[in-house]
Tab-separated table of C-alpha atoms in Angstrom:
chain	number	residue	atom	x	y	z
S	1	MET	CA	-18.526	-107.498	8.897
S	2	VAL	CA	-20.088	-108.011	12.306
S	3	SER	CA	-17.476	-105.772	13.902
S	4	ASP	CA	-18.483	-102.970	11.523
S	5	PHE	CA	-22.005	-102.972	12.923
S	6	LYS	CA	-21.666	-102.863	16.678
S	7	PHE	CA	-24.660	-100.624	17.221
S	8	ASN	CA	-27.348	-100.617	19.834
S	9	SER	CA	-30.419	-99.930	17.713
S	10	VAL	CA	-32.051	-100.597	14.396
S	11	LYS	CA	-31.980	-96.844	13.795
S	12	THR	CA	-28.169	-96.741	13.854
S	13	ILE	CA	-27.876	-99.760	11.575
S	14	ILE	CA	-30.199	-98.171	9.016
S	15	ALA	CA	-28.325	-94.875	9.176
S	16	LYS	CA	-24.968	-96.611	8.668
S	17	SER	CA	-26.319	-98.591	5.737
S	18	PHE	CA	-27.551	-95.414	4.079
S	19	GLU	CA	-24.175	-93.784	4.668
S	20	ARG	CA	-22.272	-96.684	3.075
S	21	CYS	CA	-24.577	-97.301	0.127
S	22	CYS	CA	-26.567	-94.179	-0.743
S	23	CYS	CA	-24.199	-91.222	-1.049
S	24	VAL	CA	-25.567	-88.332	-3.081
S	25	LEU	CA	-23.581	-85.555	-4.746
S	26	GLN	CA	-25.102	-82.608	-2.951
S	27	GLY	CA	-22.289	-80.606	-1.373
S	28	GLY	CA	-20.892	-83.753	0.253
S	29	LYS	CA	-24.161	-84.557	2.017
S	30	THR	CA	-25.335	-88.156	2.321
S	31	ILE	CA	-28.656	-89.829	2.884
S	32	ALA	CA	-27.299	-90.666	6.340
S	33	ASP	CA	-27.242	-86.938	7.114
S	34	MET	CA	-30.909	-86.824	6.142
S	35	THR	CA	-31.653	-89.802	8.373
S	36	THR	CA	-29.945	-88.135	11.326
S	37	SER	CA	-31.842	-84.901	10.719
S	38	LEU	CA	-35.108	-86.801	10.306
S	39	THR	CA	-34.516	-88.434	13.677
S	40	GLN	CA	-34.440	-84.920	15.141
S	41	VAL	CA	-37.680	-84.117	13.298
S	42	VAL	CA	-39.607	-87.145	14.538
S	43	THR	CA	-38.441	-86.681	18.123
S	44	GLY	CA	-39.259	-82.957	18.058
S	45	LYS	CA	-42.508	-81.028	17.870
S	46	SER	CA	-43.417	-82.447	14.451
S	47	GLY	CA	-43.280	-85.962	15.818
S	48	SER	CA	-45.446	-85.120	18.818
S	49	SER	CA	-48.010	-83.214	16.728
S	50	VAL	CA	-48.913	-85.780	14.083
S	51	GLY	CA	-52.337	-86.224	15.687
S	52	GLN	CA	-53.136	-82.709	14.519
S	53	THR	CA	-52.889	-83.714	10.862
S	54	GLU	CA	-56.535	-84.800	10.683
S	55	PHE	CA	-57.709	-81.543	12.249
S	56	TYR	CA	-55.525	-79.493	9.960
S	57	THR	CA	-56.446	-81.181	6.670
S	58	SER	CA	-60.128	-81.012	7.608
S	59	GLN	CA	-59.819	-77.228	7.331
S	60	TYR	CA	-59.147	-77.663	3.616
S	61	TYR	CA	-60.987	-80.834	2.646
S	62	GLY	CA	-63.624	-81.468	5.294
S	63	LYS	CA	-63.562	-85.242	5.704
S	64	THR	CA	-61.845	-85.852	2.360
S	65	ASP	CA	-58.149	-86.032	1.661
S	66	THR	CA	-57.656	-85.121	-1.983
S	67	VAL	CA	-58.253	-82.060	-4.086
S	68	ALA	CA	-60.425	-84.085	-6.462
S	69	ASP	CA	-62.952	-84.686	-3.655
S	70	VAL	CA	-63.432	-81.020	-2.826
S	71	LYS	CA	-66.882	-79.682	-3.661
S	72	GLY	CA	-67.329	-75.971	-4.397
S	73	GLU	CA	-69.671	-75.145	-1.537
S	74	GLN	CA	-67.706	-77.265	0.911
S	75	GLU	CA	-64.500	-75.484	-0.053
S	76	ARG	CA	-66.067	-72.042	0.301
S	77	ASN	CA	-67.297	-72.973	3.762
S	78	SER	CA	-63.859	-74.313	4.700
S	79	ALA	CA	-62.180	-71.131	3.442
S	80	GLU	CA	-64.440	-68.980	5.610
S	81	HIS	CA	-63.812	-71.243	8.595
S	82	ARG	CA	-60.056	-71.032	8.053
S	83	LYS	CA	-60.297	-67.252	8.212
S	84	GLU	CA	-62.422	-67.340	11.363
S	85	ASP	CA	-60.181	-69.898	13.084
S	86	TYR	CA	-56.902	-68.819	11.531
S	87	GLY	CA	-55.010	-68.802	14.844
S	88	ASN	CA	-55.651	-72.490	15.473
S	89	VAL	CA	-55.060	-73.386	11.832
S	90	VAL	CA	-51.707	-71.588	11.693
S	91	THR	CA	-50.572	-72.892	15.086
S	92	SER	CA	-51.529	-76.450	14.162
S	93	TYR	CA	-49.720	-76.133	10.849
S	94	TYR	CA	-46.456	-74.867	12.312
S	95	ASP	CA	-46.507	-77.331	15.205
S	96	GLN	CA	-46.343	-80.013	12.521
S	97	ALA	CA	-44.232	-78.226	9.917
S	98	THR	CA	-41.493	-76.310	11.752
S	99	ASP	CA	-39.029	-79.171	12.222
S	100	PHE	CA	-39.574	-80.246	8.626
S	101	TYR	CA	-38.933	-76.656	7.499
S	102	GLU	CA	-35.668	-76.502	9.411
S	103	TYR	CA	-34.750	-79.910	8.003
S	104	GLY	CA	-35.341	-78.755	4.421
S	105	TRP	CA	-34.604	-75.028	4.523
S	106	GLY	CA	-32.457	-74.210	7.513
S	107	GLU	CA	-33.449	-71.192	9.627
S	108	SER	CA	-34.968	-68.991	6.902
S	109	PHE	CA	-38.284	-70.218	5.519
S	110	HIS	CA	-38.637	-68.108	2.393
S	111	PHE	CA	-37.975	-67.812	-1.330
S	112	ALA	CA	-35.865	-65.187	-3.107
S	113	PRO	CA	-34.866	-64.119	-6.614
S	114	VAL	CA	-32.138	-66.588	-7.581
S	115	ARG	CA	-29.070	-66.270	-9.779
S	116	LYS	CA	-27.348	-68.955	-11.840
S	117	GLY	CA	-24.534	-70.665	-9.971
S	118	GLU	CA	-25.562	-69.091	-6.682
S	119	VAL	CA	-25.863	-70.834	-3.333
S	120	PHE	CA	-29.526	-70.557	-2.307
S	121	SER	CA	-28.607	-69.254	1.140
S	122	GLY	CA	-26.849	-66.431	-0.708
S	123	SER	CA	-30.082	-65.625	-2.532
S	124	GLN	CA	-31.906	-65.531	0.786
S	125	SER	CA	-29.273	-63.287	2.378
S	126	ARG	CA	-29.524	-60.754	-0.469
S	127	HIS	CA	-33.298	-60.808	-0.034
S	128	GLN	CA	-32.919	-60.099	3.690
S	129	HIS	CA	-30.340	-57.343	3.167
S	130	ARG	CA	-32.800	-55.501	0.923
S	131	LEU	CA	-35.114	-55.271	3.938
S	132	ALA	CA	-32.330	-54.055	6.218
S	133	LEU	CA	-31.497	-51.244	3.793
S	134	ALA	CA	-35.152	-50.308	3.282
S	135	ILE	CA	-35.840	-49.846	7.000
S	136	LYS	CA	-32.413	-48.278	7.629
S	137	ALA	CA	-31.513	-50.865	10.247
S	138	GLU	CA	-28.532	-49.758	12.315
S	139	LYS	CA	-27.052	-49.900	15.789
S	140	GLY	CA	-29.177	-48.081	18.356
S	141	LYS	CA	-32.478	-48.792	16.601
S	142	LYS	CA	-35.194	-51.322	17.412
S	143	VAL	CA	-37.199	-52.969	14.626
S	144	LEU	CA	-40.052	-55.463	14.522
S	145	ASP	CA	-39.992	-58.805	12.690
S	146	VAL	CA	-43.679	-59.464	11.934
S	147	GLY	CA	-44.399	-63.213	11.955
S	148	CYS	CA	-40.775	-64.086	12.667
S	149	GLY	CA	-40.795	-67.880	12.258
S	150	VAL	CA	-37.701	-69.249	13.978
S	151	GLY	CA	-35.978	-65.900	13.497
S	152	GLY	CA	-33.540	-66.567	10.633
S	153	PRO	CA	-34.012	-63.295	8.696
S	154	GLY	CA	-34.091	-61.281	11.917
S	155	ARG	CA	-30.787	-62.750	13.075
S	156	GLU	CA	-29.235	-61.969	9.686
S	157	ILE	CA	-30.416	-58.344	9.872
S	158	ALA	CA	-29.289	-57.977	13.509
S	159	SER	CA	-25.881	-59.481	12.763
S	160	LEU	CA	-25.463	-57.314	9.659
S	161	SER	CA	-26.532	-53.994	11.158
S	162	GLY	CA	-26.306	-54.204	14.935
S	163	THR	CA	-29.966	-53.209	15.268
S	164	LYS	CA	-32.159	-54.805	17.899
S	165	VAL	CA	-34.808	-57.084	16.398
S	166	VAL	CA	-37.994	-58.048	18.221
S	167	GLY	CA	-39.854	-60.936	16.626
S	168	ILE	CA	-43.559	-61.609	17.132
S	169	ASN	CA	-45.095	-65.005	16.427
S	170	ILE	CA	-48.338	-66.751	17.375
S	171	ASN	CA	-46.655	-70.165	17.571
S	172	ALA	CA	-45.049	-70.991	20.936
S	173	TYR	CA	-42.808	-73.729	19.527
S	174	GLN	CA	-41.305	-71.403	16.926
S	175	ILE	CA	-40.684	-68.795	19.620
S	176	ALA	CA	-38.804	-71.394	21.672
S	177	ARG	CA	-36.756	-72.407	18.629
S	178	ALA	CA	-35.991	-68.771	17.796
S	179	GLU	CA	-34.772	-68.100	21.337
S	180	LYS	CA	-32.550	-71.183	21.332
S	181	LEU	CA	-31.053	-70.482	17.911
S	182	SER	CA	-30.351	-66.857	18.825
S	183	LYS	CA	-28.648	-67.913	22.043
S	184	ASP	CA	-26.605	-70.542	20.199
S	185	LYS	CA	-25.372	-67.823	17.813
S	186	ASN	CA	-24.677	-65.346	20.649
S	187	LEU	CA	-27.290	-62.978	19.249
S	188	ASP	CA	-29.691	-63.092	22.179
S	189	ASP	CA	-28.537	-59.600	23.184
S	190	LEU	CA	-29.895	-58.258	19.884
S	191	CYS	CA	-32.769	-60.644	19.147
S	192	SER	CA	-35.781	-61.112	21.407
S	193	TYR	CA	-39.228	-62.595	20.846
S	194	VAL	CA	-42.841	-62.049	21.836
S	195	GLU	CA	-45.526	-64.710	21.605
S	196	GLY	CA	-48.627	-63.027	20.241
S	197	ASP	CA	-51.097	-62.562	17.413
S	198	PHE	CA	-49.969	-60.013	14.844
S	199	LEU	CA	-53.628	-59.018	14.375
S	200	SER	CA	-53.589	-57.706	17.965
S	201	MET	CA	-49.990	-57.165	19.011
S	202	PRO	CA	-49.188	-56.902	22.734
S	203	LEU	CA	-46.824	-54.026	21.908
S	204	GLU	CA	-46.852	-50.294	22.679
S	205	ASP	CA	-47.828	-47.600	20.189
S	206	ASN	CA	-45.026	-45.758	18.360
S	207	SER	CA	-42.313	-47.993	19.827
S	208	PHE	CA	-40.385	-49.285	16.785
S	209	ASP	CA	-37.984	-47.554	14.399
S	210	GLY	CA	-39.062	-49.835	11.556
S	211	ALA	CA	-40.619	-53.193	10.756
S	212	PHE	CA	-40.286	-55.993	8.247
S	213	ALA	CA	-42.117	-59.178	7.299
S	214	VAL	CA	-40.877	-62.081	5.206
S	215	GLU	CA	-43.675	-64.093	3.598
S	216	ALA	CA	-45.598	-64.046	6.878
S	217	THR	CA	-48.520	-61.630	6.594
S	218	CYS	CA	-50.051	-63.885	3.931
S	219	HIS	CA	-51.211	-65.995	6.903
S	220	ALA	CA	-53.475	-63.170	8.058
S	221	PRO	CA	-57.165	-63.558	7.236
S	222	ASP	CA	-57.382	-59.748	7.134
S	223	SER	CA	-54.427	-57.893	5.578
S	224	LYS	CA	-55.674	-54.469	6.586
S	225	LYS	CA	-55.790	-55.517	10.227
S	226	VAL	CA	-52.201	-56.751	10.385
S	227	PHE	CA	-50.892	-53.751	8.439
S	228	SER	CA	-52.844	-51.437	10.758
S	229	GLU	CA	-51.146	-53.043	13.748
S	230	VAL	CA	-47.749	-52.562	12.126
S	231	CYS	CA	-48.609	-48.907	11.548
S	232	ARG	CA	-49.721	-48.505	15.169
S	233	VAL	CA	-46.524	-49.839	16.742
S	234	MET	CA	-44.104	-47.992	14.443
S	235	LYS	CA	-42.906	-44.474	15.137
S	236	PRO	CA	-44.058	-41.720	12.763
S	237	GLY	CA	-41.856	-41.702	9.672
S	238	ALA	CA	-40.751	-45.319	10.159
S	239	VAL	CA	-40.748	-47.717	7.203
S	240	PHE	CA	-42.325	-51.154	6.922
S	241	ALA	CA	-40.695	-53.438	4.312
S	242	CYS	CA	-42.519	-56.621	3.370
S	243	TYR	CA	-42.398	-59.661	1.099
S	244	GLU	CA	-45.868	-61.020	0.397
S	245	TRP	CA	-47.393	-64.008	-1.410
S	246	ILE	CA	-49.981	-63.188	-4.077
S	247	VAL	CA	-51.989	-64.683	-6.914
S	248	THR	CA	-51.216	-62.926	-10.182
S	249	ASP	CA	-53.716	-61.412	-12.588
S	250	SER	CA	-53.400	-64.593	-14.681
S	251	TYR	CA	-55.170	-66.658	-12.025
S	252	CYS	CA	-58.677	-67.851	-12.904
S	253	ALA	CA	-60.645	-69.603	-10.160
S	254	ASP	CA	-62.886	-71.235	-12.770
S	255	ASN	CA	-59.864	-72.932	-14.345
S	256	LYS	CA	-59.627	-76.352	-12.676
S	257	GLU	CA	-55.856	-76.587	-13.134
S	258	HIS	CA	-55.387	-73.140	-11.592
S	259	TYR	CA	-57.792	-73.888	-8.752
S	260	ASN	CA	-56.213	-77.233	-7.844
S	261	ALA	CA	-52.678	-75.822	-7.831
S	262	ILE	CA	-53.647	-72.937	-5.539
S	263	HIS	CA	-55.665	-75.220	-3.254
S	264	LYS	CA	-52.678	-77.528	-2.749
S	265	LEU	CA	-50.517	-74.462	-2.146
S	266	LEU	CA	-52.910	-73.153	0.508
S	267	GLU	CA	-53.183	-76.474	2.325
S	268	GLY	CA	-49.476	-77.258	2.286
S	269	ASN	CA	-48.481	-73.822	3.565
S	270	GLY	CA	-51.047	-73.048	6.280
S	271	LEU	CA	-52.815	-70.226	4.433
S	272	PRO	CA	-56.448	-69.141	4.747
S	273	CYS	CA	-56.487	-67.496	1.296
S	274	LEU	CA	-54.368	-65.526	-1.165
S	275	ARG	CA	-54.769	-61.956	-2.393
S	276	THR	CA	-53.845	-60.055	-5.551
S	277	GLN	CA	-51.275	-57.280	-5.708
S	278	ALA	CA	-54.090	-54.746	-6.045
S	279	GLU	CA	-55.767	-56.099	-2.911
S	280	VAL	CA	-52.493	-55.909	-0.960
S	281	ARG	CA	-51.958	-52.320	-2.141
S	282	GLN	CA	-55.469	-51.372	-1.016
S	283	ALA	CA	-54.993	-53.023	2.382
S	284	VAL	CA	-51.722	-51.152	2.947
S	285	THR	CA	-53.241	-47.759	2.189
S	286	ASP	CA	-56.433	-48.526	4.130
S	287	ALA	CA	-54.207	-49.317	7.132
S	288	GLY	CA	-52.922	-45.736	7.090
S	289	LEU	CA	-49.512	-46.413	5.542
S	290	GLU	CA	-48.065	-44.508	2.584
S	291	ILE	CA	-46.676	-46.769	-0.150
S	292	VAL	CA	-43.133	-45.761	-1.083
S	293	HIS	CA	-42.490	-48.587	-3.529
S	294	MET	CA	-44.198	-51.806	-4.650
S	295	GLU	CA	-43.129	-54.341	-7.259
S	296	ASP	CA	-43.207	-58.042	-8.014
S	297	LEU	CA	-39.570	-59.161	-8.066
S	298	LEU	CA	-40.248	-62.094	-10.414
S	299	GLU	CA	-38.534	-60.289	-13.273
S	300	THR	CA	-35.348	-59.869	-11.231
S	301	SER	CA	-34.854	-63.622	-10.802
S	302	GLU	CA	-32.437	-65.156	-13.335
S	303	LEU	CA	-33.876	-68.607	-12.572
S	304	PRO	CA	-37.481	-69.473	-11.673
S	305	TRP	CA	-38.088	-68.673	-8.015
S	306	TYR	CA	-39.233	-72.278	-7.467
S	307	THR	CA	-35.880	-73.736	-8.620
S	308	PRO	CA	-34.989	-74.863	-5.048
S	309	LEU	CA	-38.148	-77.017	-5.080
S	310	THR	CA	-37.339	-78.747	-8.370
S	311	HIS	CA	-33.985	-80.145	-9.451
S	312	GLY	CA	-31.852	-77.137	-8.537
S	313	LYS	CA	-29.186	-78.190	-11.050
S	314	ASP	CA	-28.462	-74.576	-12.000
S	315	MET	CA	-27.778	-73.567	-8.411
S	316	GLN	CA	-24.598	-74.394	-6.541
S	317	ARG	CA	-25.162	-76.787	-3.649
S	318	ALA	CA	-28.927	-76.688	-4.016
S	319	ILE	CA	-30.764	-77.964	-0.950
S	320	PHE	CA	-31.278	-81.589	-1.962
S	321	ARG	CA	-33.865	-82.216	0.745
S	322	SER	CA	-36.173	-79.546	-0.680
S	323	THR	CA	-36.049	-80.793	-4.278
S	324	ALA	CA	-38.613	-83.188	-5.741
S	325	LEU	CA	-36.154	-86.098	-5.477
S	326	GLY	CA	-35.184	-85.110	-1.945
S	327	ARG	CA	-38.831	-84.964	-0.886
S	328	LYS	CA	-39.417	-88.453	-2.301
S	329	ALA	CA	-36.340	-89.780	-0.491
S	330	THR	CA	-37.516	-88.194	2.740
S	331	GLN	CA	-40.994	-89.687	2.356
S	332	ALA	CA	-39.525	-93.153	1.743
S	333	MET	CA	-37.332	-92.876	4.837
S	334	LEU	CA	-40.205	-91.687	6.986
S	335	ILE	CA	-42.331	-94.634	5.926
S	336	GLY	CA	-39.405	-96.916	6.767
S	337	MET	CA	-38.901	-95.249	10.140
S	338	GLU	CA	-42.615	-95.646	10.923
S	339	THR	CA	-42.417	-99.336	9.953
S	340	PHE	CA	-39.487	-99.940	12.324
S	341	GLY	CA	-41.113	-97.965	15.143
S	342	MET	CA	-38.518	-95.202	14.907
S	343	ALA	CA	-41.133	-92.533	14.139
S	344	PRO	CA	-44.710	-91.992	15.335
S	345	LYS	CA	-47.434	-93.339	13.090
S	346	GLY	CA	-48.793	-90.631	10.848
S	347	ILE	CA	-45.680	-88.494	10.453
S	348	SER	CA	-45.320	-89.575	6.827
S	349	LYS	CA	-48.845	-88.280	6.259
S	350	THR	CA	-47.805	-84.909	7.667
S	351	HIS	CA	-44.825	-84.856	5.326
S	352	ALA	CA	-47.032	-85.860	2.397
S	353	MET	CA	-49.247	-82.858	3.151
S	354	LEU	CA	-46.205	-80.573	3.055
S	355	CYS	CA	-45.133	-82.174	-0.227
S	356	ARG	CA	-48.537	-81.395	-1.727
S	357	GLY	CA	-47.907	-77.803	-0.769
S	358	ALA	CA	-44.521	-77.840	-2.497
S	359	ASP	CA	-46.067	-79.417	-5.594
S	360	GLY	CA	-48.747	-76.726	-5.575
S	361	LEU	CA	-46.101	-74.004	-5.381
S	362	VAL	CA	-44.214	-75.407	-8.360
S	363	GLU	CA	-47.383	-75.951	-10.396
S	364	ALA	CA	-48.665	-72.444	-9.644
S	365	GLY	CA	-45.246	-70.984	-10.435
S	366	LYS	CA	-45.046	-72.732	-13.795
S	367	LEU	CA	-48.600	-71.620	-14.625
S	368	GLY	CA	-47.650	-68.034	-13.810
S	369	ILE	CA	-50.566	-67.646	-11.401
S	370	PHE	CA	-48.618	-67.163	-8.170
S	371	SER	CA	-45.680	-65.134	-6.878
S	372	PRO	CA	-43.973	-65.200	-3.456
S	373	LEU	CA	-41.932	-62.144	-4.419
S	374	LEU	CA	-44.231	-59.142	-4.071
S	375	TYR	CA	-42.125	-56.498	-2.341
S	376	PHE	CA	-43.232	-53.201	-0.904
S	377	GLN	CA	-42.037	-50.398	1.326
S	378	ALA	CA	-44.612	-48.332	3.202
S	379	ARG	CA	-44.079	-45.412	5.547
S	380	LYS	CA	-46.043	-44.330	8.589
S	381	PRO	CA	-47.093	-40.691	8.043
S	382	MET	CA	-45.422	-37.953	10.077
S	383	THR	CA	-48.550	-37.018	11.998
S	384	THR	CA	-48.757	-35.503	15.458
S	385	THR	CA	-49.561	-37.964	18.220
S	386	THR	CA	-50.147	-37.792	21.930
S	387	SER	CA	-48.478	-41.176	22.468
S	388	SER	CA	-44.919	-41.039	23.743
S	389	ASP	CA	-42.177	-42.411	21.481
């Protein structure tokens, strides 16, 4: 038995024990795989940013740490502050969350309409291909990925169509990850990235043949402003295709259950606020874009959109780490890794915050008060301009 455990660290012993004793039937994955991936998380940006957790949660709860402690006036003040300081709030959030997102979701951090028996990555790819078709992505064109994350959807669209994709993101760590992942996949000739605020893009007027955003512009405190910037940088006649998060018409802020679910959703996903479909429509038109099509794709999903966050039993090879059981297993391992000095103190608190966000998403989805599947296409008018294309 001793010969089986010739390892140099407690970390390796724990990982081997998990591998021997805790196999799970999730596409051949084991808890040991999760432990290895978690080691990458705690030694990456998430591990070095745990000190930001107190700052971040204070934007939603003041000095408290639970939804039950939030007072109405305090929350209204916090919401206004989140809008005013959205850049720091979003950057702080993704410094902590990015490695966890990659751990749980891979390179594409978004939902999609899901079909029974379908691999979730297949659902995401279909969702991304819809954007590529909408903006007519093809070789010889250049399109903008607005709020690109680590670049997963952009790489899919570039690989599919041969178009050049420029991603813009306010978070420096995500830009670095996007550049590395694109280079690793030999797509760095098609995919490039700009660090910048999508409310004031450091990009030239009329310079893109199209643009897309995947559940990113919901981070903007002012939708009109980000859509106006998209309009500015696109060429006349170009199309912007976007997936947006919204509260539905069923949401009632005076309903405590509704309010608590949305508040957890906001906190756990780095959002200043959420808008209705009507408010998004108004912001798009006020930005000078012409709406070609807008619909909530909820009805096109054979399974609830939040299935990947629950049990996922109706999906092939569901992402175990993102399910409720997977999140609990991850939290238990993080606490253990903290105890053995394998992870910085506080990282389990960061993960717990992200779990509250996932719980809020599921609760809001089941209540029918939230959708991550609003889809629209909007075109920049064919107006004369003195700016060169």
